[in-house]
Tab-separated table of C-alpha atoms in Angstrom:
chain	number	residue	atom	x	y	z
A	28	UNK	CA	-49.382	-25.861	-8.354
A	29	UNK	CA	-45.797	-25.378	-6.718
A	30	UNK	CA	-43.377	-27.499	-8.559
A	31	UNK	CA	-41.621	-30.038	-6.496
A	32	UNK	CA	-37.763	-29.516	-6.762
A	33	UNK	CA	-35.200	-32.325	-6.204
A	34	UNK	CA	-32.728	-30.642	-4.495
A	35	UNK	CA	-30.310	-32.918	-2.621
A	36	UNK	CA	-30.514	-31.686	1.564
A	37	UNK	CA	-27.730	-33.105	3.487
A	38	UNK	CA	-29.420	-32.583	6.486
A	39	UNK	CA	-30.864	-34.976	8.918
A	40	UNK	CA	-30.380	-33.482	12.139
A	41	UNK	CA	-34.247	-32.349	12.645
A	42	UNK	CA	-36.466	-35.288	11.752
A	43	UNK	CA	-38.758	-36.800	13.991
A	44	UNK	CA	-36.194	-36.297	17.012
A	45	UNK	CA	-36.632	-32.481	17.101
A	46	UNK	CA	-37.989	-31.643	20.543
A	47	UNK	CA	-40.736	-29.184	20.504
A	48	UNK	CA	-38.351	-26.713	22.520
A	49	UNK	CA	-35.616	-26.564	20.048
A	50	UNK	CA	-38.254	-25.722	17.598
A	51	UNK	CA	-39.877	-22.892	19.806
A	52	UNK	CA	-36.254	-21.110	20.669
A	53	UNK	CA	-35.355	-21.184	16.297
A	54	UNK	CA	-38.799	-19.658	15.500
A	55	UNK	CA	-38.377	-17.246	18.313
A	56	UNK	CA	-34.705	-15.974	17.698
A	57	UNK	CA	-36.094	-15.950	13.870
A	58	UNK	CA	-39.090	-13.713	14.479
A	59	UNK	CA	-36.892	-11.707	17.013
A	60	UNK	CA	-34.776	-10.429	13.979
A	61	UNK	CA	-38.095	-8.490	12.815
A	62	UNK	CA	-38.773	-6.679	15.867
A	63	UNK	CA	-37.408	-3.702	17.865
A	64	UNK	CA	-37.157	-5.527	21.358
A	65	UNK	CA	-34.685	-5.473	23.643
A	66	UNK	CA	-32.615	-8.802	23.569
A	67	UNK	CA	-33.180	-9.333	27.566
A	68	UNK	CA	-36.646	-9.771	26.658
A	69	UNK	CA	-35.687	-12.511	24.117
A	70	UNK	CA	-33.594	-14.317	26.239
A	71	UNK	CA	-36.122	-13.951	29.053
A	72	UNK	CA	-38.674	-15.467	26.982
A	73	UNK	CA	-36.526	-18.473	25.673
A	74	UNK	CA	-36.974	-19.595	29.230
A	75	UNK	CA	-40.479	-20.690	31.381
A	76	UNK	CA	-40.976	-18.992	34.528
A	77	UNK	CA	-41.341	-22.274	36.116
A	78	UNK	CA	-41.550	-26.152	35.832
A	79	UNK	CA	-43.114	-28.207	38.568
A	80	UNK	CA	-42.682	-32.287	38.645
A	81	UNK	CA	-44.702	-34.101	41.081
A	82	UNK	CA	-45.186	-38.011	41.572
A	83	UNK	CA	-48.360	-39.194	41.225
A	84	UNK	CA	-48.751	-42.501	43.483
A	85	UNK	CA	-52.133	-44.246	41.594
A	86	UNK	CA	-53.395	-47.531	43.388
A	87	UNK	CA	-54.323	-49.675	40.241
A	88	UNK	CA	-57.333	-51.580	39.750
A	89	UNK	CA	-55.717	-55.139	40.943
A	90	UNK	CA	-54.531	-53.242	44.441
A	91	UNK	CA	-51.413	-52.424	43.158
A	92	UNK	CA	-49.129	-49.274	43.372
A	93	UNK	CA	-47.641	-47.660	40.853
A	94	UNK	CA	-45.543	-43.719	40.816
A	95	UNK	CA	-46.151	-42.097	37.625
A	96	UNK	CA	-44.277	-38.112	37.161
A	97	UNK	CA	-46.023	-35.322	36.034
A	98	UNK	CA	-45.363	-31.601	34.944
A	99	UNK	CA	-46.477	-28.700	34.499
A	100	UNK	CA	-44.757	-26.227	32.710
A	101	UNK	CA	-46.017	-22.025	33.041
A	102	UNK	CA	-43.580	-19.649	30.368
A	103	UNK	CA	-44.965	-16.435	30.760
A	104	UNK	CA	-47.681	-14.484	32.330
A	105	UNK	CA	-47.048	-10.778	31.687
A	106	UNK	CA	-50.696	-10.745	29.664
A	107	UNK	CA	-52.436	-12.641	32.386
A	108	UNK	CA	-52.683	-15.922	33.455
A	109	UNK	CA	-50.971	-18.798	32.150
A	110	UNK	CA	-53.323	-21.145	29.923
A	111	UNK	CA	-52.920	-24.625	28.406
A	112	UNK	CA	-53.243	-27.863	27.983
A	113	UNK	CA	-52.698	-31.401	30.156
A	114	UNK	CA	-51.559	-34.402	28.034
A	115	UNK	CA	-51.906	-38.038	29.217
A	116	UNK	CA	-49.107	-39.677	26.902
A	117	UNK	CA	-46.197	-42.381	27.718
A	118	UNK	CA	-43.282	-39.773	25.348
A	119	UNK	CA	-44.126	-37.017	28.048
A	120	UNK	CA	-40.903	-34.690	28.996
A	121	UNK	CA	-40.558	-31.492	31.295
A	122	UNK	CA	-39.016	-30.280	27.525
A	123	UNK	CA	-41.781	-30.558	25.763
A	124	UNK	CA	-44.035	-29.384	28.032
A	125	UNK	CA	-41.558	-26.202	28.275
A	126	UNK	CA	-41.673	-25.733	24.657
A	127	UNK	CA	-45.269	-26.538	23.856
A	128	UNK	CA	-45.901	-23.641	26.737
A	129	UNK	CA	-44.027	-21.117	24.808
A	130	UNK	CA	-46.572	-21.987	21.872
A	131	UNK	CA	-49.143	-20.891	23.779
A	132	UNK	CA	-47.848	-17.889	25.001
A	133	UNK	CA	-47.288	-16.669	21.156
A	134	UNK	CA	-50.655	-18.689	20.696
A	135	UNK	CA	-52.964	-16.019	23.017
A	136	UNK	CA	-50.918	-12.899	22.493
A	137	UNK	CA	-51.525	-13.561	18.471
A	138	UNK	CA	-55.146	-13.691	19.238
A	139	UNK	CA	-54.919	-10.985	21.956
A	140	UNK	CA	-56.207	-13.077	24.820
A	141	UNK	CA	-55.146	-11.741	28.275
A	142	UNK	CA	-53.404	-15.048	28.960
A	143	UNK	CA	-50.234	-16.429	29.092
A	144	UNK	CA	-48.713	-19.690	28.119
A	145	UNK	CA	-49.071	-23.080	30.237
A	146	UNK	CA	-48.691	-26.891	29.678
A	147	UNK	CA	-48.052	-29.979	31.493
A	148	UNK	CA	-48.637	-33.455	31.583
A	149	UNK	CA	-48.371	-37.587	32.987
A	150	UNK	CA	-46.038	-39.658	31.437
A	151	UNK	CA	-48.468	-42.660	31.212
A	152	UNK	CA	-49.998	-43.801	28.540
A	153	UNK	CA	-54.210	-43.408	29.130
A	154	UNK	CA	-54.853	-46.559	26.752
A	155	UNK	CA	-53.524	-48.940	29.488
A	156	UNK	CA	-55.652	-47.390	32.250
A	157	UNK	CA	-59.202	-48.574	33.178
A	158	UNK	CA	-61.770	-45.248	33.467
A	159	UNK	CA	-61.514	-45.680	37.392
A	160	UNK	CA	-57.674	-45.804	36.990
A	161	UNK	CA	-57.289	-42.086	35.173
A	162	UNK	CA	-60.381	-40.950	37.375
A	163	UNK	CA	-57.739	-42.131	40.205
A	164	UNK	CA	-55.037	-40.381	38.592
A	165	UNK	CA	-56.309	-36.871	37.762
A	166	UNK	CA	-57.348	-36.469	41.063
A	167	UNK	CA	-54.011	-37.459	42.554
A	168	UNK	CA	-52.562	-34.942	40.108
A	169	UNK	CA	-54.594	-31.867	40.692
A	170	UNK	CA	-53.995	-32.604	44.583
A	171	UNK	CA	-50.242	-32.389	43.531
A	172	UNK	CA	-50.404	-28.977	41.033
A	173	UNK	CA	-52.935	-27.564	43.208
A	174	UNK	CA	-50.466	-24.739	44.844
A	175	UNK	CA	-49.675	-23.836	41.262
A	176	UNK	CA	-53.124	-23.698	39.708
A	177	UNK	CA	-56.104	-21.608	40.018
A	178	UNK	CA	-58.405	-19.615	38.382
A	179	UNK	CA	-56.496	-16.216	38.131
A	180	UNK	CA	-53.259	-18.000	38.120
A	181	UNK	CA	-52.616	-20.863	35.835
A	182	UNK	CA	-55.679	-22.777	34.265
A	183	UNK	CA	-55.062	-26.041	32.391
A	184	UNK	CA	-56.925	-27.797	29.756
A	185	UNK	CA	-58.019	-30.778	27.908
A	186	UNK	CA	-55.074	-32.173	25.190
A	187	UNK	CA	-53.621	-35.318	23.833
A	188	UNK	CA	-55.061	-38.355	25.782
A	189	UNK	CA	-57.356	-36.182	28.367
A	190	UNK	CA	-60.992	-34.753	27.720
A	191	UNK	CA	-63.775	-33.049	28.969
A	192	UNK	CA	-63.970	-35.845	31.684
A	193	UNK	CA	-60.968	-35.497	32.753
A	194	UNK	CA	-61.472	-31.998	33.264
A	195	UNK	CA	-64.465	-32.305	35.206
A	196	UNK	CA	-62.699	-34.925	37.241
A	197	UNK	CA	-59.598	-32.030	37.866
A	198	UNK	CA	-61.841	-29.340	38.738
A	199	UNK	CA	-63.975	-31.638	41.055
A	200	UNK	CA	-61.147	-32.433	43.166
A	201	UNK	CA	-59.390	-29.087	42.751
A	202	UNK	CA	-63.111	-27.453	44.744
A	203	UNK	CA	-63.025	-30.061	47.054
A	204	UNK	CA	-59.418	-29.030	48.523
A	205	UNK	CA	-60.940	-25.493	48.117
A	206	UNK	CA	-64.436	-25.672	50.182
A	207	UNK	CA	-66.218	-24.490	47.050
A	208	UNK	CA	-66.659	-25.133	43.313
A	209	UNK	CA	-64.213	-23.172	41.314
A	210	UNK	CA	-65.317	-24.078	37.667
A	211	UNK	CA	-63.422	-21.411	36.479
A	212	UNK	CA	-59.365	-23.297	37.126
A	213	UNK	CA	-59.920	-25.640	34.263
A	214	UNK	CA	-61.457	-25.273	30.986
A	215	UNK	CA	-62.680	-27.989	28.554
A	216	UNK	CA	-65.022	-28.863	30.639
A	217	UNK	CA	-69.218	-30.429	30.156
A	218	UNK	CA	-71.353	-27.512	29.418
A	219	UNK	CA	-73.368	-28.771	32.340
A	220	UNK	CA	-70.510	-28.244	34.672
A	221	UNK	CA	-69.364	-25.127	33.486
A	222	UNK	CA	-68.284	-26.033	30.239
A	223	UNK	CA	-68.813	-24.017	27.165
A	224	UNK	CA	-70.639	-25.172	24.150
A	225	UNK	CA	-68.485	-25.830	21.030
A	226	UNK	CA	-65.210	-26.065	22.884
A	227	UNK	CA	-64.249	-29.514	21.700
A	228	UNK	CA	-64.516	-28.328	18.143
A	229	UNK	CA	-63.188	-25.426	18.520
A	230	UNK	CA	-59.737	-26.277	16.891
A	231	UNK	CA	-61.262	-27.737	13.857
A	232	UNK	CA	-63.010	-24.879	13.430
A	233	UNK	CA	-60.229	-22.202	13.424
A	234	UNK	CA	-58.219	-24.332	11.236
A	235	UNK	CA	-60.802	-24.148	8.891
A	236	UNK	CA	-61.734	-20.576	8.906
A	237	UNK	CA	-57.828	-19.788	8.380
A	238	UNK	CA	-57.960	-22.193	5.690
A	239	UNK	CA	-60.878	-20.496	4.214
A	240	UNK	CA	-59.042	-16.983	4.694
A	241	UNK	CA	-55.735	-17.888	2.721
A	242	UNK	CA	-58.030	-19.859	-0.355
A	243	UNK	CA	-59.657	-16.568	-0.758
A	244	UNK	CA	-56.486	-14.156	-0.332
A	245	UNK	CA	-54.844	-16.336	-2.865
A	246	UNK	CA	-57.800	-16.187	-5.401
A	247	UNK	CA	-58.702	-19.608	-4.789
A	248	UNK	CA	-62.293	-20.139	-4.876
A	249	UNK	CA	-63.468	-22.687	-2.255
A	250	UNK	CA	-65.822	-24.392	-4.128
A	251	UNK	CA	-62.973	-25.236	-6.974
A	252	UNK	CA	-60.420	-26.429	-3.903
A	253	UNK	CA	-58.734	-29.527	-3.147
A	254	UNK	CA	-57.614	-30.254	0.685
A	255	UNK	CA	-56.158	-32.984	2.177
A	256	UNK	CA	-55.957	-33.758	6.099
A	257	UNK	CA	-53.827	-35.679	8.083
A	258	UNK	CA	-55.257	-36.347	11.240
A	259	UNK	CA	-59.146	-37.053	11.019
A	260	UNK	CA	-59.381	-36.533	15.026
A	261	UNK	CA	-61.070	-33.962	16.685
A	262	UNK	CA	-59.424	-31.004	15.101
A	263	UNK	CA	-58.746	-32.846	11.455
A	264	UNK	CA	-62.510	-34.314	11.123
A	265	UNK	CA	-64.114	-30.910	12.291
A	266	UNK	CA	-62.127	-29.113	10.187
A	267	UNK	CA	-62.740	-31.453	6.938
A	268	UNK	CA	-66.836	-31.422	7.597
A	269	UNK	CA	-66.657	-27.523	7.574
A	270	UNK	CA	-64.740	-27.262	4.379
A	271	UNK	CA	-66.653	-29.368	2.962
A	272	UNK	CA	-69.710	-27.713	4.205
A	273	UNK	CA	-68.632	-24.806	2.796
A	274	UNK	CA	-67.837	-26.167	-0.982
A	275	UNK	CA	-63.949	-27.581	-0.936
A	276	UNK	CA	-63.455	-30.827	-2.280
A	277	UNK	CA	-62.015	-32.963	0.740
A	278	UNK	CA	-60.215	-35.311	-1.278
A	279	UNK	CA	-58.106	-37.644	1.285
A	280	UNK	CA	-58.217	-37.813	5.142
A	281	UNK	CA	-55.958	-40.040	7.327
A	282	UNK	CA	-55.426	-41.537	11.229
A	283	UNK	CA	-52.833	-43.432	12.716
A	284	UNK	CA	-53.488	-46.563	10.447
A	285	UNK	CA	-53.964	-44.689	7.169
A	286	UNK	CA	-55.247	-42.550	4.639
A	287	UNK	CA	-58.125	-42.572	1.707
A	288	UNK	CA	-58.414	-41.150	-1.289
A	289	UNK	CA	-60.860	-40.352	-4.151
A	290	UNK	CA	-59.856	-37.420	-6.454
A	291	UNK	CA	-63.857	-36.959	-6.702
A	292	UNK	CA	-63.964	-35.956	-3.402
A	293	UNK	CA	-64.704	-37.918	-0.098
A	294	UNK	CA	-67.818	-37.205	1.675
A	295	UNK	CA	-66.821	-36.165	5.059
A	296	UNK	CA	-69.900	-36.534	6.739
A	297	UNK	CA	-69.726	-40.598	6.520
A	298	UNK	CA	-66.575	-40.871	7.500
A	299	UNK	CA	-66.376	-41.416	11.136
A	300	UNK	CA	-63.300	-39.564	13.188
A	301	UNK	CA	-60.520	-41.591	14.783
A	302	UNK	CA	-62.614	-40.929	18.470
A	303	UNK	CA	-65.916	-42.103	17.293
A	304	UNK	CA	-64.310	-45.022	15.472
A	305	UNK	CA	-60.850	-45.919	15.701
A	306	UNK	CA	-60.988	-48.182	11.905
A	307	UNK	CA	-63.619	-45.988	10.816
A	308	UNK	CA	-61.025	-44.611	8.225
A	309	UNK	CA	-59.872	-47.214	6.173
A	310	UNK	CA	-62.894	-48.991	6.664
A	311	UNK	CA	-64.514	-46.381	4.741
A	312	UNK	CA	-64.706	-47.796	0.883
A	313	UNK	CA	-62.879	-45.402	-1.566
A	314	UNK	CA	-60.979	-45.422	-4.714
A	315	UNK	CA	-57.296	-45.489	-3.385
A	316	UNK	CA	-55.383	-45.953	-0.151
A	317	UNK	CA	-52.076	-44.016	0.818
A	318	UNK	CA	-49.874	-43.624	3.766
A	319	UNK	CA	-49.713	-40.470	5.932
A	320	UNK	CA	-46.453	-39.464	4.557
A	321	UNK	CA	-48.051	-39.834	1.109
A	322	UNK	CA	-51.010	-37.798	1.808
A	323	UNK	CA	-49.227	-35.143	2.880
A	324	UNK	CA	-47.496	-35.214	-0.789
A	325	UNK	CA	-50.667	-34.928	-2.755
A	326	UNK	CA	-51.371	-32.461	-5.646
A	327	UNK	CA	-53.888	-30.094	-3.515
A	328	UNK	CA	-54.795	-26.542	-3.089
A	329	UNK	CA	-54.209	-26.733	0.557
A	330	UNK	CA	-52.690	-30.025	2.970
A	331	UNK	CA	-53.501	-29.421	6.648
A	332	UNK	CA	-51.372	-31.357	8.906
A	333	UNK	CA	-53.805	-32.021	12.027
A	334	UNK	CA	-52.149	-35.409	13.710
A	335	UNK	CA	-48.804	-34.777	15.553
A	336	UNK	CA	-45.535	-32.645	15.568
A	337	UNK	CA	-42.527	-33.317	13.276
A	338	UNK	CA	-44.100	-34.480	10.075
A	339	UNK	CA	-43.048	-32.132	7.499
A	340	UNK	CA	-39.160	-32.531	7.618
A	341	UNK	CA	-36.106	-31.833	5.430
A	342	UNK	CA	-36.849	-35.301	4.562
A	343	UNK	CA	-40.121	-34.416	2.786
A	344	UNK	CA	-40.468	-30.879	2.762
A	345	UNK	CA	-38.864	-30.757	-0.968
A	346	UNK	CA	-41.690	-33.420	-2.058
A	347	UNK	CA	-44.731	-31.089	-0.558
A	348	UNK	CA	-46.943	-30.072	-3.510
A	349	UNK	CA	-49.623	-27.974	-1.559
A	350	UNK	CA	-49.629	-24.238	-2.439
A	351	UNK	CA	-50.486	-23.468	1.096
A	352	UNK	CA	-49.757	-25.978	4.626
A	353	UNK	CA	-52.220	-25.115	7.478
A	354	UNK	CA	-51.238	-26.188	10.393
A	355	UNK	CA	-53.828	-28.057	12.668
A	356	UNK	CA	-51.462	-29.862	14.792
A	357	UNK	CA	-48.481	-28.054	16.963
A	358	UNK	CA	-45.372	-27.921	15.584
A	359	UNK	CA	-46.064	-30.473	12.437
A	360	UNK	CA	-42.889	-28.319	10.475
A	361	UNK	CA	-39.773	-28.336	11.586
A	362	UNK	CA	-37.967	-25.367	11.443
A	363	UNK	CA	-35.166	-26.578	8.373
A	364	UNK	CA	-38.396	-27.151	6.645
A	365	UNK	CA	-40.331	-24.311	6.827
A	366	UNK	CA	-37.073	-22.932	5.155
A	367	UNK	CA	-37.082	-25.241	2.347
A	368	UNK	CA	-41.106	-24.254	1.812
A	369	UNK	CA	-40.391	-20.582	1.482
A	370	UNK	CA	-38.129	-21.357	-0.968
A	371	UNK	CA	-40.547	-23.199	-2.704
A	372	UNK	CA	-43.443	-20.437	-1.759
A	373	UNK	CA	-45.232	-22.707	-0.329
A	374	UNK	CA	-47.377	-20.682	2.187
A	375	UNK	CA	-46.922	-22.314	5.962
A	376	UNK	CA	-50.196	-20.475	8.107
A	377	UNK	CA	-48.457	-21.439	11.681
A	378	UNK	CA	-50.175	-23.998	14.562
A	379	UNK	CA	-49.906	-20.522	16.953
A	380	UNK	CA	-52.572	-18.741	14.640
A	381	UNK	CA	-54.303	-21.748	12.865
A	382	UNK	CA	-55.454	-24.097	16.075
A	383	UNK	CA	-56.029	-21.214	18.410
A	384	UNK	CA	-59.760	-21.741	18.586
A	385	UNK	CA	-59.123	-24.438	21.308
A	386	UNK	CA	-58.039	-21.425	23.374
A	387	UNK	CA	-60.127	-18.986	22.534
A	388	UNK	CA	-63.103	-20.748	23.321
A	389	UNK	CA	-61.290	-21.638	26.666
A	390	UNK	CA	-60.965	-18.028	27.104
A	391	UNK	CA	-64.645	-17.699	26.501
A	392	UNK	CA	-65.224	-20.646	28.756
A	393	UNK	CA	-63.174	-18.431	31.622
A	394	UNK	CA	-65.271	-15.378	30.805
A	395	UNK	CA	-68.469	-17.639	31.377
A	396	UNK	CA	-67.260	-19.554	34.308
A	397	UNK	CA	-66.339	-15.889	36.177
A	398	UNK	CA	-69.373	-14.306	35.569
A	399	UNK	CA	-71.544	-17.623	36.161
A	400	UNK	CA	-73.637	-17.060	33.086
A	401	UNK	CA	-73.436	-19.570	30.332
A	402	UNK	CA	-73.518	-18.283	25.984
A	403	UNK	CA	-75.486	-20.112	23.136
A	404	UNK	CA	-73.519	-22.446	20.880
A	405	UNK	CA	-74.728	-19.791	18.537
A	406	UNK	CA	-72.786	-17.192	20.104
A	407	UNK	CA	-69.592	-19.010	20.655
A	408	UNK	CA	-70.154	-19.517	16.844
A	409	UNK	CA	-70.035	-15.911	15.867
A	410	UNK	CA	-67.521	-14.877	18.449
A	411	UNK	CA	-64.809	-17.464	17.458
A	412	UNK	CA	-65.280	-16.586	13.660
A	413	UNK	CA	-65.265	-12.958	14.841
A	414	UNK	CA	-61.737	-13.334	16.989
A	415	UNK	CA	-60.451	-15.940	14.259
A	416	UNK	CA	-60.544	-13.376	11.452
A	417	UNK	CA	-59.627	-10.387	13.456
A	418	UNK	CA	-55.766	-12.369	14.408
A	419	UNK	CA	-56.024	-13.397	10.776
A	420	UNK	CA	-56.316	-9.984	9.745
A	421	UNK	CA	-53.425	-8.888	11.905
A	422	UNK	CA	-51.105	-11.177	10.834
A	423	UNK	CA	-51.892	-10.532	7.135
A	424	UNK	CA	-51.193	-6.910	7.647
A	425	UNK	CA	-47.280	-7.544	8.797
A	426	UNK	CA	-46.976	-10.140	6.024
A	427	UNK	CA	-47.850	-7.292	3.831
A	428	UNK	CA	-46.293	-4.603	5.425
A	429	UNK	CA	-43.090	-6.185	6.089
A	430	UNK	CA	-43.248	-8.828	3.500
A	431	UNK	CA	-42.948	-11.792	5.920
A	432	UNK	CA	-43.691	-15.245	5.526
A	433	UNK	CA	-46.904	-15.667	7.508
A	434	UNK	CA	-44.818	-17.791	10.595
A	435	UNK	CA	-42.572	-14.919	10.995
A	436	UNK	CA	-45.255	-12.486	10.566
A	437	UNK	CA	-47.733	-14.239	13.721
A	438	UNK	CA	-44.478	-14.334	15.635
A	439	UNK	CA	-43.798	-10.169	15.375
A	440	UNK	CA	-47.671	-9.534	16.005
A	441	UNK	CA	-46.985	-11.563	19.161
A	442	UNK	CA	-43.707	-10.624	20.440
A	443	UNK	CA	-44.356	-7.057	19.791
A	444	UNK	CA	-48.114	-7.654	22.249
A	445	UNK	CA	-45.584	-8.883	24.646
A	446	UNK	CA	-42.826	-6.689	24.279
A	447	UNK	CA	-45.542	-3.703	25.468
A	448	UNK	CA	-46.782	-5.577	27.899
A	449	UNK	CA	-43.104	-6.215	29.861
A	450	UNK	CA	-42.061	-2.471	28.977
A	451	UNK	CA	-45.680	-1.331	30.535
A	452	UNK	CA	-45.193	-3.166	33.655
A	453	UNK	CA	-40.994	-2.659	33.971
A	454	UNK	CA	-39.302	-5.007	35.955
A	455	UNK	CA	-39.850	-5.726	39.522
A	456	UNK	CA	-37.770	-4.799	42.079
């Protein structure tokens, strides 16, 4: 195991207040020192294309009306359209939105998807809406991004506080405006309107074939692993059940009120996710309970961060005793950290290359919608773990070649699919 080190880090300037932006520009200027770009590129791609805010006027349940402000964010589409998701969530900024879209610009060039990167957002909080109320809401909102949305031109999906309801609900209203159902402009969707089977756990399931990947090209065999999750929602819970399916010992899981532990192993398939019970957790009897910050701390083979951004600081980074971090959530290391880690050699897989399932699947989703014929869950099986482990292998042939960390390394194979892209298609006039 890595040994923790004590070193004293004066530092406190990127703890939980580091926006997602400011972490996107250091990662980018970082990876930009490893590749043969121009630096007008660089700066062009420190920068979206575009942010839209719109007020969204919602008449509440008790007759009521109240303004709410939404975004939506597009960074770059030189590869295609841009892609990605729309959060319902009270801490919503047009900054965050800007710098979670330039995560998913890195996100699909890493996994070569002819997309670009999107994201937007309400600043509401979905808990203190009724169903009617968000049904209200995401209608109002597509009405408002409608000019900047569209199949072949920006094409949002599901994230924090939204679903495949509320997608169904945003394309609905999007075809109405339209004269004709255009499945195709969201994605995320029901399978029986267009949606594609094993979308929602897609995530899970790239995090856990990366996780798989690195055991393996570290000598670790699975079946003699120890992980531990933070995060047992829809990307944390799918991802423990599949490494547990496939022999790892899942040995603590957490949600927002807690985490478990049994050093014997928990059994996954009991334990209930944060969505289909929000105390199923700690209600769950085990040997030992620990905080999220302690979890995260555990003697494991692998710790995969799958809740929210900004949890592995400068504040804990010196205390993490994983060999390798997996990143299931966006941005859960800030960039100070991931410093202090390579130091350490603790191996960091990145959020761009570990999570991308969600939008691959999405991009398979697209490819179904367009051509109005729907795959097997079978199929989207074997594609994802086809796509997953063709980006993995990418990436681990620049960590090799170059002797990058594996960030920096999913970075270059990005920038540089960019990079060709921009010089292919010159500037304009």
């Amino acid at each position: 195991m890595t040994t923790t080190q004590t070193t004293e880090r004066t530092s406190d300037d990127e703890t939980a207040h580091t926006s997602a932006l400011e972490t996107a520009r250091r990662q980018l200027d970082n990876a930009a020192t490893h590749v043969d770009l121009d630096r007008g590129i660089i700066e062009r791609l420190k920068h979206p294309s575009r942010v839209v805010e719109v007020s969204i006027p919602l008449e509440r349940d008790d007759g009521e009306v109240e303004v709410f402000t939404g975004y939506r964010a597009q960074h770059d589409d030189v590869r295609g359209p841009y892609k990605g998701g729309l959060r319902y969530h009270p801490d919503v900024t047009a900054e965050e939105c800007i710098g979670l879209s330039m995560w998913m610009t890195w996100k699909c060039a890493v996994m070569d998807l002819p997309f670009g990167g999107g994201k937007g957002g309400v600043v509401v909080n979905p808990k203190d809406l009724s169903v009617d109320e968000k049904e209200r809401l995401t209608r109002r909102f597509a009405e408002e991004i409608r000019d900047e949305v569209g199949a072949k031109q920006d094409i949002p999906a599901p994230d924090m506080g939204t679903d495949a309801k509320t997608m169904a609900w945003f394309m609905d209203a999007y075809s109405m405006q339209q004269g004709e159902t255009v499945s195709g402009v969201v994605t995320g969707k029901p399978p029986i309107v267009g949606g594609s089977y094993g979308r929602e756990e897609a995530p899970g399931r790239s995090v856990a074939i990366i996780a798989r990947e690195m055991m393996a090209y570290y000598g670790k065999n699975i079946e003699e692993s120890t992980v531990a999750v933070q995060g047992y929602g829809s990307v944390g819970a799918n991802a423990a059940r599949l490494l547990d399916e496939w022999g790892a010992t899942i040995v603590a899981i957490s949600d927002v009120n807690g985490a478990i532990y049994d050093d014997n192993g928990l059994d996954t398939q009991t334990v209930p996710s944060h969505k289909e019970d929000p105390e199923g957790v700690l209600n769950h009897d085990a040997p030992e309970t620990l905080t999220n910050m302690e979890l995260l701390e555990l003697d494991v083979d692998v710790v995969i961060p799958a809740a929210v951004g900004n949890v592995i600081t400068t504040r804990n980074a010196d205390q993490i005793q994983a060999d390798i971090v997996v990143e299931g959530s966006n941005g859960p290391t800030t960039a100070d950290a991931d410093d202090i880690l390579a130091d350490r050699d603790v191996c960091v897989v990145p959020d761009i290359l570990a999570n991308a399932g969600g939008v691959t699947v999405s991009y398979f989703e697209w490819l179904q919608d367009i051509n109005h014929r729907q795959w097997s869950r079978e199929r989207v099986v074997n594609e994802l773990e086809s796509e997953m482990v063709s980006a993995w292998d990418s990436v681990k042939a620049e960590v090799e070649e170059s002797s990058l960390r594996w960030r920096e390394a999913a970075y270059v194979v990005a920038l540089k699919r960019i990079g060709a892209a921009i010089e292919a298609r010159g500037l304009w006039p």
